[in-house]
XYZ file of C-alpha atoms in Angstrom:
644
model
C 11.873 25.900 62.368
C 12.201 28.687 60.592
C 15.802 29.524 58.967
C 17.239 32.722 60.073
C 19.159 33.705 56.884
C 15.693 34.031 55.091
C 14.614 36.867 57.537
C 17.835 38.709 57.933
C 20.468 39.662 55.407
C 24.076 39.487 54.923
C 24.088 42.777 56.157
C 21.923 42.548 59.039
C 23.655 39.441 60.135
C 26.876 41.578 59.860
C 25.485 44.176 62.091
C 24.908 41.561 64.640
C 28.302 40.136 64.404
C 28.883 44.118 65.869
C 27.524 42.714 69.286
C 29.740 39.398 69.224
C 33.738 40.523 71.589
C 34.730 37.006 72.034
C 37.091 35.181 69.108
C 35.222 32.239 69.758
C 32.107 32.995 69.578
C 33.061 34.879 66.058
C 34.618 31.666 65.289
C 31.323 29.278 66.269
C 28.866 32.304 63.655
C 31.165 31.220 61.235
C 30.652 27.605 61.587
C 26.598 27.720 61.207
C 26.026 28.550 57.578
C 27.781 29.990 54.168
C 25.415 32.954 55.485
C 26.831 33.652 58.391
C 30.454 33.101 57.367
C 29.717 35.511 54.406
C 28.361 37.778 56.808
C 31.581 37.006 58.907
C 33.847 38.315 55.991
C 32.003 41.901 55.330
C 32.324 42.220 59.027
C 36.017 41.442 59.920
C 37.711 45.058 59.911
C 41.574 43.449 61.473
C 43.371 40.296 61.498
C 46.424 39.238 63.292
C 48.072 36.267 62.120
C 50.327 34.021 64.384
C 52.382 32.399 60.844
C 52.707 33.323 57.543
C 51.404 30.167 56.420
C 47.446 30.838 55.765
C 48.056 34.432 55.368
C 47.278 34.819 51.724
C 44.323 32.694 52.146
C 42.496 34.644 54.907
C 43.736 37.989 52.863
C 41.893 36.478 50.128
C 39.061 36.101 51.899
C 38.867 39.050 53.963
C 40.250 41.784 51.001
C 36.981 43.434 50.473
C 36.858 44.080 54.109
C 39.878 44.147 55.811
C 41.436 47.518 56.863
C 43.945 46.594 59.341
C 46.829 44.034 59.385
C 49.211 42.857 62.021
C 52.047 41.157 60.995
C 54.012 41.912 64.126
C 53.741 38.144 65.575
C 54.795 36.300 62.106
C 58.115 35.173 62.030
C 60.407 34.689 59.350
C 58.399 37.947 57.536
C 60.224 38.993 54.620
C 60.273 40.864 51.648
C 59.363 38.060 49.433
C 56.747 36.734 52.066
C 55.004 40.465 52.769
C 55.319 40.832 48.559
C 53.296 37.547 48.142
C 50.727 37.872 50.795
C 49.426 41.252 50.129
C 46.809 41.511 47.121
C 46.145 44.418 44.801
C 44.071 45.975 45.135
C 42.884 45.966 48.849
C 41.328 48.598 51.398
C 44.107 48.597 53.973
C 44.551 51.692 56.163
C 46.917 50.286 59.149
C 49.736 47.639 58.633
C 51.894 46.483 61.898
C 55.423 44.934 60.735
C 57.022 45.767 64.324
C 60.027 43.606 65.111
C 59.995 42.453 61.615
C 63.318 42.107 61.151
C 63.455 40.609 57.617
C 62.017 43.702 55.894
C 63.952 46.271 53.926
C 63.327 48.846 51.555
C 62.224 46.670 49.017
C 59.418 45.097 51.022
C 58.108 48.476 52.690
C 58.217 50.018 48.666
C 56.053 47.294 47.372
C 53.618 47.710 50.388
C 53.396 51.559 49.721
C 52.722 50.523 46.398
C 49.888 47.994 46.625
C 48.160 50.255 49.687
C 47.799 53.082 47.985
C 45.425 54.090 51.506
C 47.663 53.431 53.883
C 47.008 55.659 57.160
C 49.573 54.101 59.650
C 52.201 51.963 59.871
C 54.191 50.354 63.004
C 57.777 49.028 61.920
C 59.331 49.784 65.501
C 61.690 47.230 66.970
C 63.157 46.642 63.260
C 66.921 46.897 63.467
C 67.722 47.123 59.994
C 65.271 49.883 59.459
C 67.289 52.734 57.935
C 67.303 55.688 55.845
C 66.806 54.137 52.845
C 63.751 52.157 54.621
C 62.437 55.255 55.539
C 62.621 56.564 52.254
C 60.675 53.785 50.827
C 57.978 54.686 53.560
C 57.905 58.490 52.741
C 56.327 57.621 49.472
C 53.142 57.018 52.177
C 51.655 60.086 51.196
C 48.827 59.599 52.809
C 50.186 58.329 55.752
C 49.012 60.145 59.201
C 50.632 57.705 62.079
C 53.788 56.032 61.995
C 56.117 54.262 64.475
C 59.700 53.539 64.186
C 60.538 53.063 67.662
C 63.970 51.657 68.035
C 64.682 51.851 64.597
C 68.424 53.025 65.764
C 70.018 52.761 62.190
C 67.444 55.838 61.462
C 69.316 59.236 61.402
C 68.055 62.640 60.261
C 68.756 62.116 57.066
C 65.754 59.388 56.878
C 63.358 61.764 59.229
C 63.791 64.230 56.492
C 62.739 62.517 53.644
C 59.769 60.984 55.712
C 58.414 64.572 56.849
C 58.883 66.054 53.031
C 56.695 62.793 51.525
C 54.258 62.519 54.735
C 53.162 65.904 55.568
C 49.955 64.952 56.600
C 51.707 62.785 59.433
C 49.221 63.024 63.003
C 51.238 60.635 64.734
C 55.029 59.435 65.167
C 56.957 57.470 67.204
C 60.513 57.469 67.064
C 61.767 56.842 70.473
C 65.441 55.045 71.172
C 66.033 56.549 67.394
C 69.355 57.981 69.055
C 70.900 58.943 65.786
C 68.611 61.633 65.438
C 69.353 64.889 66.691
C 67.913 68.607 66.983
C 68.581 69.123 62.982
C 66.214 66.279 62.095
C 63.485 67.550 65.018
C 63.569 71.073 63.627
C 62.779 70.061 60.024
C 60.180 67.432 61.257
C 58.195 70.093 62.944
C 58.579 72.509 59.601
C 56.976 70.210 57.197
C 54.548 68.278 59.550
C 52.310 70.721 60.667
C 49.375 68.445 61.284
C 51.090 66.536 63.960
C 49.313 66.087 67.447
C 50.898 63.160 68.651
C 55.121 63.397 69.077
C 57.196 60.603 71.026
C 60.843 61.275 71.348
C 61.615 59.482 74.373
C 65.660 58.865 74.781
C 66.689 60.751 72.228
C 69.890 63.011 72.387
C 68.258 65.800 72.160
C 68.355 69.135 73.821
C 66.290 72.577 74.082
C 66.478 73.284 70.860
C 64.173 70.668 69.694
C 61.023 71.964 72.381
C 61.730 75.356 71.133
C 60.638 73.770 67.342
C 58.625 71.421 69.104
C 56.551 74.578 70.638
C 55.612 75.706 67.041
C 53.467 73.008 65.967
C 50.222 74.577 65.827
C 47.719 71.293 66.851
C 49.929 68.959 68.766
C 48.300 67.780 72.148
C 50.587 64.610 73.529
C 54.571 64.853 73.701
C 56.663 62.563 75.235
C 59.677 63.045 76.528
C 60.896 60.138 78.644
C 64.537 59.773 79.667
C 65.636 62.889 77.386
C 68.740 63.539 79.705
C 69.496 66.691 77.553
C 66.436 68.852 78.507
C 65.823 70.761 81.315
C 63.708 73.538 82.552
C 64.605 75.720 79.541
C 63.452 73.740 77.110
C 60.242 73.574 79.124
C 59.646 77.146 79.160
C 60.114 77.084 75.037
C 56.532 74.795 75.322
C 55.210 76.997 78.402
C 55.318 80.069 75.229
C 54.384 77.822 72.452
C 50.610 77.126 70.980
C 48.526 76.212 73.834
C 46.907 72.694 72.510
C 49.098 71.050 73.982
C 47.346 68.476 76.602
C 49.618 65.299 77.559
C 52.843 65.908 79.098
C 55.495 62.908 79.951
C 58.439 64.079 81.072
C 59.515 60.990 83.739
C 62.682 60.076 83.877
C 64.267 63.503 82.876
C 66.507 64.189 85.380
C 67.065 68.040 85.022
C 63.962 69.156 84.920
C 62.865 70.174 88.212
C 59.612 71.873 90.089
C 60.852 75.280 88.518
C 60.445 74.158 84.650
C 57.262 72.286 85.377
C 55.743 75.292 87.083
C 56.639 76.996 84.208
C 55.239 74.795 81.580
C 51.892 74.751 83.403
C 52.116 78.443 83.848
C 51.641 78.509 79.574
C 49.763 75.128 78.901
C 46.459 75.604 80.460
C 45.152 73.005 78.645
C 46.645 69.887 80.043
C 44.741 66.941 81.125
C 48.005 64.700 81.615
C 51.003 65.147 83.421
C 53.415 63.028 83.887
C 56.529 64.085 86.007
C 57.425 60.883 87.512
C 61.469 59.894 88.412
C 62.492 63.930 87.916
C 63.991 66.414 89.988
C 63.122 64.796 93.966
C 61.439 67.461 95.577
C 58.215 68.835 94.481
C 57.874 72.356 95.527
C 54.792 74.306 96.850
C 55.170 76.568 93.713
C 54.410 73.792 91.527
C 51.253 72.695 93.325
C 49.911 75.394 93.745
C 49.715 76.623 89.861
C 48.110 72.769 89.541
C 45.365 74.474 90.707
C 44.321 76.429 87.594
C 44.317 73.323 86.300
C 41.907 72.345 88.091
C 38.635 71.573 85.610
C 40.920 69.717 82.799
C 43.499 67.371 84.722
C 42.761 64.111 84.858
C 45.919 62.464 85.207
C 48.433 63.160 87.756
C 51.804 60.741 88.341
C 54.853 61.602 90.693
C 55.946 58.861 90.936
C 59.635 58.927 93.124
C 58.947 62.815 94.195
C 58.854 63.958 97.825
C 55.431 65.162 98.428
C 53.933 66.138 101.377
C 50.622 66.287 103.283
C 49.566 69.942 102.849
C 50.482 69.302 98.841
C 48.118 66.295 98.232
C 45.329 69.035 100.105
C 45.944 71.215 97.945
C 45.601 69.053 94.713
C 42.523 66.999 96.121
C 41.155 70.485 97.056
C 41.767 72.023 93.574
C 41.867 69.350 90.885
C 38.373 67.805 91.715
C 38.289 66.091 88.380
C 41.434 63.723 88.283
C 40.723 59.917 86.943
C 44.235 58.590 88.170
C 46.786 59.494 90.610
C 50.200 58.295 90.491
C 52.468 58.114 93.820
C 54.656 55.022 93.478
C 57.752 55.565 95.535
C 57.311 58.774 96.650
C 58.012 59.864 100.132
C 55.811 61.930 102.838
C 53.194 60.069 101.341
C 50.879 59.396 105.095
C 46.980 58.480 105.595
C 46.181 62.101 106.485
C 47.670 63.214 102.984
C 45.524 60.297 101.520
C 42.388 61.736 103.192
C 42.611 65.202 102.024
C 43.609 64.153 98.813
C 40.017 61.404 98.466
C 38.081 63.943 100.235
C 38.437 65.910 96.705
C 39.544 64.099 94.160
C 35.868 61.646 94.504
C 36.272 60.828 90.614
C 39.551 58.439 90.787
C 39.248 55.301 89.276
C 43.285 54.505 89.668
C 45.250 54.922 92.661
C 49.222 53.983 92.716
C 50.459 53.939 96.108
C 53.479 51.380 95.295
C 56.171 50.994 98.163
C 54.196 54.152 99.774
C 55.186 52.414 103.255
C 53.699 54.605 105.982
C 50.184 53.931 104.571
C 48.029 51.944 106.806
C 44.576 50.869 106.714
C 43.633 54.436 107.793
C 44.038 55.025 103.888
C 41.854 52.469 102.630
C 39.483 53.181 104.798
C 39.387 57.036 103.207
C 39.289 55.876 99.467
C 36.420 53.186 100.639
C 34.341 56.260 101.729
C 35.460 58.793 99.015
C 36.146 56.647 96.001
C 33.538 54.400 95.401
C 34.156 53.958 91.418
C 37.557 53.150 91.955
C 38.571 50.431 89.707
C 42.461 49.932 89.772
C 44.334 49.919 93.410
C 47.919 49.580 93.407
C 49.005 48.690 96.605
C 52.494 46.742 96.151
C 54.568 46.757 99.482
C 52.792 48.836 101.423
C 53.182 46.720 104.520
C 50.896 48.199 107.239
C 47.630 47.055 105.514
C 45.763 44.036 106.817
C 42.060 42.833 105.538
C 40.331 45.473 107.807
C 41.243 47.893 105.142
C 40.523 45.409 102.293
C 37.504 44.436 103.720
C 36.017 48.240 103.459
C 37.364 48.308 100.021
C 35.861 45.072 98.979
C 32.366 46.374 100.881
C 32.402 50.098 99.220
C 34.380 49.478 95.452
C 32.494 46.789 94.044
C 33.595 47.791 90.886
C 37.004 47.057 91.504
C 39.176 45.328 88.538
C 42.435 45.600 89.607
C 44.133 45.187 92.872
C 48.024 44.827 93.703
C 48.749 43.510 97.010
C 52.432 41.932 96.364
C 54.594 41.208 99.733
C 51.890 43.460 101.535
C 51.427 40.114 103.422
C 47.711 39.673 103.577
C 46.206 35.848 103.954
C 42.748 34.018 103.251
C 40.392 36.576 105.438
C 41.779 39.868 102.898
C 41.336 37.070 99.905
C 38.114 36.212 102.089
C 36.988 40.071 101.487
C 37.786 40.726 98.099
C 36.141 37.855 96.920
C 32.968 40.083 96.936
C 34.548 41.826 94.039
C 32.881 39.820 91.590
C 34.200 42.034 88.879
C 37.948 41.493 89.257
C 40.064 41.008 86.663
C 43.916 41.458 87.780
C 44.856 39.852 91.278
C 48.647 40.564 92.272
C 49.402 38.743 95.626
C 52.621 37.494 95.362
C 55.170 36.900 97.837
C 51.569 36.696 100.389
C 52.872 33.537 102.409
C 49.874 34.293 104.652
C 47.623 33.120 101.553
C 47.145 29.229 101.344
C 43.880 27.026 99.141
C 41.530 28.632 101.739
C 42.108 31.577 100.084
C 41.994 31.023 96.240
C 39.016 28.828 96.951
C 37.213 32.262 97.774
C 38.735 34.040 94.783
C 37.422 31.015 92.521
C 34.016 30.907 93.852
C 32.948 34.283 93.333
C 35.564 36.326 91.062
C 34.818 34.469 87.428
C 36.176 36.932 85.105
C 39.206 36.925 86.397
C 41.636 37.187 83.655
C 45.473 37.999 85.533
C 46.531 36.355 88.582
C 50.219 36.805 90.328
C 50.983 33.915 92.949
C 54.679 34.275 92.442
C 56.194 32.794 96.066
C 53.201 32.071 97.494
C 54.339 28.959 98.801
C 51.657 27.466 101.433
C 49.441 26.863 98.235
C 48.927 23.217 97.008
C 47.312 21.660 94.318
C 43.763 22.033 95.730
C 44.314 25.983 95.492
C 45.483 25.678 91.765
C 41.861 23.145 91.436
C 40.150 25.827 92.839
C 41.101 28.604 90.235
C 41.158 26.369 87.281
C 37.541 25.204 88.330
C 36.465 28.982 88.647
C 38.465 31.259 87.150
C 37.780 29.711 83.322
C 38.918 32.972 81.075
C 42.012 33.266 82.911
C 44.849 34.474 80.664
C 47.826 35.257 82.511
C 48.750 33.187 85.810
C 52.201 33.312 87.718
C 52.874 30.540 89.939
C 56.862 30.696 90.048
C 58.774 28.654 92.951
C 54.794 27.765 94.625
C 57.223 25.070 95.274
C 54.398 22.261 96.399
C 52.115 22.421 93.491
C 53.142 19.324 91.848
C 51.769 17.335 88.577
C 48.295 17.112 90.187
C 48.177 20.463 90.198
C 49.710 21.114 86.771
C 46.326 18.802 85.486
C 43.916 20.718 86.742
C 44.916 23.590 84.464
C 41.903 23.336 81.448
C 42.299 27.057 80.704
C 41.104 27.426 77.119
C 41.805 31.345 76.828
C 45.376 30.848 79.281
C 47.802 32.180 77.040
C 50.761 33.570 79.693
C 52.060 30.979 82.258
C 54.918 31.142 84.365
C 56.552 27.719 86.029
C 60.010 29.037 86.844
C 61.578 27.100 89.788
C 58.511 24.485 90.896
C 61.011 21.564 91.303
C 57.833 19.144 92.028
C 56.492 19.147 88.228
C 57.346 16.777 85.741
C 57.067 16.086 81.758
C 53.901 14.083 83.427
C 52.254 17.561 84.291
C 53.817 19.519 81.843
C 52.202 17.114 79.072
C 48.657 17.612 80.848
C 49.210 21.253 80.917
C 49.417 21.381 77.664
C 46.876 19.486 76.836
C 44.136 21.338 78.490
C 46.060 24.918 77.698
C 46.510 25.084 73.771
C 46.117 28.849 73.814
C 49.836 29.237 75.465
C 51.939 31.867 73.893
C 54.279 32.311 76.345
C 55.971 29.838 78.815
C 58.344 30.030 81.605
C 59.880 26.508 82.628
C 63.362 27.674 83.830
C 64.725 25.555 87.066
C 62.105 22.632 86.839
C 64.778 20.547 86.765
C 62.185 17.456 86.236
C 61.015 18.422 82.586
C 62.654 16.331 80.340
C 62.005 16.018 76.582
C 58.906 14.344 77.229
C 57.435 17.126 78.435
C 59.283 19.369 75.737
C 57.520 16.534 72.818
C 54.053 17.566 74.115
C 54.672 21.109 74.900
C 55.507 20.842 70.608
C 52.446 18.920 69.832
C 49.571 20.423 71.868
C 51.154 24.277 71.977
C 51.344 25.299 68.703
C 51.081 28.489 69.238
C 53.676 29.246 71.921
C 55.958 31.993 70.752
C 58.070 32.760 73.880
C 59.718 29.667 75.820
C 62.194 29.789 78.869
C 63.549 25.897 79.337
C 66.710 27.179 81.429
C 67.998 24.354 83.741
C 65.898 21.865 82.225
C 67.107 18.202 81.786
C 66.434 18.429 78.203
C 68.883 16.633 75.412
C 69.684 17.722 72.087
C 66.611 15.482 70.591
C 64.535 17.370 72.592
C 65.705 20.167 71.674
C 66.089 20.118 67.872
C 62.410 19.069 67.682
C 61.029 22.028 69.635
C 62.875 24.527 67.928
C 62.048 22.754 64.438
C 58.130 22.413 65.222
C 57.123 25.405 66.806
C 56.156 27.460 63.513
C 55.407 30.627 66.182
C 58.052 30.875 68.507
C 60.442 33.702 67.950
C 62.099 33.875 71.615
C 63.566 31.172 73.323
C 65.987 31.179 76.766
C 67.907 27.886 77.091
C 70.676 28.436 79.309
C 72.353 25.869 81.419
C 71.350 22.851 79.320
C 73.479 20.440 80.463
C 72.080 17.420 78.656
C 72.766 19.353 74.686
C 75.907 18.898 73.203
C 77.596 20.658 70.939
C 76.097 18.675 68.317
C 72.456 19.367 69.502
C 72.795 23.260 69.704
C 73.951 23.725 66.464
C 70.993 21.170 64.730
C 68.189 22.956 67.579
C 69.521 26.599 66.059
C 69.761 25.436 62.279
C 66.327 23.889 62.618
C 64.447 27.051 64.328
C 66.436 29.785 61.798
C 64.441 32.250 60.425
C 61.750 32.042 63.033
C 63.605 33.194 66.376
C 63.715 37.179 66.945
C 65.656 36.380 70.802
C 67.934 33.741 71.577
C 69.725 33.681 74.754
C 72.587 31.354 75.480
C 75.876 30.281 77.527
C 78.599 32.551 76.395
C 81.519 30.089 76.008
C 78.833 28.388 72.943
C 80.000 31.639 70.940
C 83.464 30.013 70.675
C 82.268 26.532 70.145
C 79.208 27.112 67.691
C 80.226 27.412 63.744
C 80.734 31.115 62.894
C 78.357 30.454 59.709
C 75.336 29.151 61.938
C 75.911 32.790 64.252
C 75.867 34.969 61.278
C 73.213 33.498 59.305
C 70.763 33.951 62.838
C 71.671 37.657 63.290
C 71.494 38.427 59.138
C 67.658 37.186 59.670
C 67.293 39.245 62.369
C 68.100 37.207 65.575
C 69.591 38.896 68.357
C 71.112 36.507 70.720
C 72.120 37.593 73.959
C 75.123 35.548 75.338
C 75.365 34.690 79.562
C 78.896 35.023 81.301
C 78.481 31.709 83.200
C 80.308 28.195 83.018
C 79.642 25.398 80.454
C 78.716 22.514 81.506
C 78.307 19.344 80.121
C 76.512 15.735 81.268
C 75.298 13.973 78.235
């Protein structure tokens, strides 16, 4: 047989790597020869380690590669640990320390140093990020993105310094930075001229900042979400501002109204992206009808909460022939004929919202069925009057479909029946479908194999034979909600050998046990995130396994549990990834066990949350030493209760 590292090269067998999506396959080339796993390490481009641990190693071996590195999921980072782990030199462009709490200016100045390449870096979610934090980062000079979302210690003082040392900034993110103010906008847009990409989202800012904003010569997406301070004004300072601008978000803003949006269109014939959702209620014919010149670039369109009529969705399917996604959560007047004329023109949609749109009927469906054959996402949440006539056109016309969300729209097995021929799903949302029982899911497992998301939240007529059914089929599931499916039980729970399964949510199913939580975990050590709150039959044998087999869990809700302090304390103290973890109402931990369980997980968790009458009984010392390493710990107004 003839060796196939003697044919190709390293470099051809890291071309072919190019070819290989799937971690584990990646993994397996690594495993056949020194080669291949040579091959392996000139081909591996980003890494994103779940622990600190073998960091240094695998930046060892991946240093003449590597350009981008995500920290964001490492707890415990510090500036000791980040100082360690990265070598000089190295080719880094992109480093993610978001919710890296740990990290000051000390940290972010030796990184600067030692990546003297760095493009873009994420430290959003980092409470202690400050001024003097951003000052370290402004000696980026060659930095072009940068987030600091939620950074709310960051004033204008820090902006400053980072647009006068990053001037060649493309990208920034500085939403919930609400110390910042118009000052800080106006000399952000004077020094960083390159900027295309601006998120200000929440910030206390007014007109003033669009009429800087309006300057920048090259910026194309702004975001504006929940800026309570601007209204139309400040939109006509863009409307007469450089035309490249081609994303708008400005949802949530509640004085900005049809007028300012007309306005803003009016000047930016450019867009391709408006969003307008949760604004001023009533869309006016003014504004709809100057979406037509529009027409040949917009290809997003969300209005979501608006009042919008028939006659207006004819006029946009009529006019904006090329839109990709229409957004219409919520809104009123939304009816089938309004559908129709809006399908009949808009043929290109691949992503419908019609969330809690509740005089839609089948009628609808049957319109995007004949119009919208590439459709690929349908949100359909709430909308009542549908049954699996509708579906069944969908299913018969969109076989491309990925995405469909039919929560409490109270389908059963025959719509589950029909979109079973969508054989390339990947997101099912049917919860609160009591009409949907194993008949059902046994169609969705048979035929829809690469599905990855599935939402069976309150579906409570299915049984353990359903949950066999999807397990058996459905083997690169990743996310699967099956909260208060009250008569799954620990047969059920075993059936669950989902390799990939990394989101699973348990809350309330009173039938399970430490039995089925142990088998769970057995045949699920991918999990990253669990939900166990109100299983009031997991115990800490089921909390021991969940620590031996899970290793990788990082977010854990064990609210209600029966779970002692031993339990408890080992959990915390063995999970090396897990950074959030709910445990309220644990009767069974004393005092005692609390204070070990939080000593023993310190430095790892990012969320705690907890009874509020512990903040009187736990030692002062344990509570400062959590939030100094960056724990935030949300306390619950509810009784303490003891039975151990």
């Amino acid at each position: 047989m003839c060796d196939i590292t003697a044919v190709l090269s390293v470099d051809l067998l890291a071309q072919v790597l190019d070819w290989l999506h799937d971690s584990r396959d990646l993994k397996s080339c690594r495993l056949v020869s020194r080669a291949f796993l040579q091959a392996e390490r000139m081909h591996r481009r980003a890494i994103r380690p779940l622990r600190l641990g073998p960091l240094p190693v695998l930046l060892r071996r991946y240093v003449g590669s590597l350009l981008s590195l995500d920290l964001s999921s490492c707890p415990s980072l510090d500036d000791s640990a980040l100082s360690l782990s990265i070598p000089c030199p190295n080719n880094l462009r992109s480093v993610s320390l978001s919710r890296a709490t740990g990290i000051t200016w000390r940290g972010l100045e030796v990184l600067v140093s030692v990546c003297p390449k760095i493009e873009a870096i994420d430290i959003s979610h980092c409470v202690g990020f400050g001024d003097r934090e951003a000052a370290a980062v402004a000696k980026a000079c060659w930095l072009k993105e940068l987030r600091i979302d939620k950074c709310l210690k960051v004033t204008d003082v820090g902006l400053a310094k980072v647009a006068v040392g990053c001037s060649r900034l493309e990208k920034l993110g500085i939403k919930w930075c609400f110390e910042i103010s118009d000052i800080g906008i106006d000399l952000l847009v004077k020094k960083c001229l390159e900027l295309r990409e601006l998120d200000i989202s929440y910030l206390k800012v007014g007109n003033e900042s669009l009429r800087s904003i309006a300057s920048l010569p090259k910026l194309e997406d702004l975001a504006l979400v929940g800026c309570e301070y601007i209204d139309d004004e400040g939109l006509y300072f863009l409307s007469n501002g450089n035309s490249s601008l081609q994303s708008i978000d400005v949802s949530r803003c509640l004085n900005v109204t049809s007028v300012g949006l007309t306005t803003l269109v009016e000047g930016q014939q450019r867009l391709r992206k408006i969003n307008a959702g949760n604004c001023s209620p009533v869309l006016t014919s003014t504004f709809v009808s100057k979406l037509c010149t529009l027409g040949d670039t917009l290809i997003i369109l969300k209005l979501d909460k608006l009042q919008i009529s028939a006659s207006a969705l004819e006029i946009v399917g009529k006019n904006c022939r090329n839109l990709l996604e229409i957004g219409l959560s919520k809104c009123n007047g939304v009816t089938d004929e309004g559908i129709s004329w809006l399908v009949e023109g808009c043929t290109h949609l691949s992503t419908i919202d019609l969330t809690c749109c509740l005089l839609v009927t089948d009628k609808s469906l049957f319109s995007i069925a004949a119009c919208c054959r590439g459709v690929k996402c349908l949100r359909l949440e709430s909308c009542v009057l549908i049954s699996e006539k509708g579906l069944d056109q969908i299913a018969t016309c969109c076989t491309d479909l990925k995405e469909i969300d039919l929560t409490d729209c109270n389908v059963n097995d025959n719509a589950l029946k029909c979109l079973s021929r969508c054989s390339e799903l990947l997101v099912l949302k049917i919860g609160l479908c009591s009409g949907v029982s194993d008949i059902g899911l046994s169609f969705i497992g048979s035929n829809c194999s690469k599905l990855l998301e599935l939402d069976l939240y309150r579906c409570t007529a299915i049984t353990d034979d359903g949950l066999a059914a999807i397990s058996n089929g459905c083997k690169r599931m990743k996310k699967l909600n099956l909260c208060y499916c009250n008569q799954i039980s620990d047969i059920g729970l075993a059936h669950l050998q989902l390799e990939e399964l990394s989101d699973l949510e348990l809350r309330g199913m009173v039938r399970i046990t430490s039995s089925g939580i142990t088998a769970m975990a057995m045949g699920c050590r991918g999990l990253t995130q669990l939900d166990l709150k109100r299983c009031y039959s997991v115990d800490d044998a089921g909390i021991w396994a969940l620590a031996q087999y899970t290793e990788n869990l990082r977010q854990l809700t064990i609210s209600y549990c029966t779970v002692t302090g031993l339990g408890l304390c080992h959990i915390l103290g063995s999970l090396r990834c897990l950074q959030d973890v709910k445990m309220v109402h644990l009767s069974w931990v004393s005092i005692e066990g609390f204070e070990l369980a939080l000593r023993a997980s310190c430095g790892k968790l990012k969320k705690v949350k907890l009874l509020g009458k512990l903040q009187d009984v736990l030692s002062t010392e344990l509570l400062q030493n959590l939030q100094a390493r960056g724990c935030r710990i949300r306390w619950v107004n509810k009784p303490l209760v003891f039975k151990g």
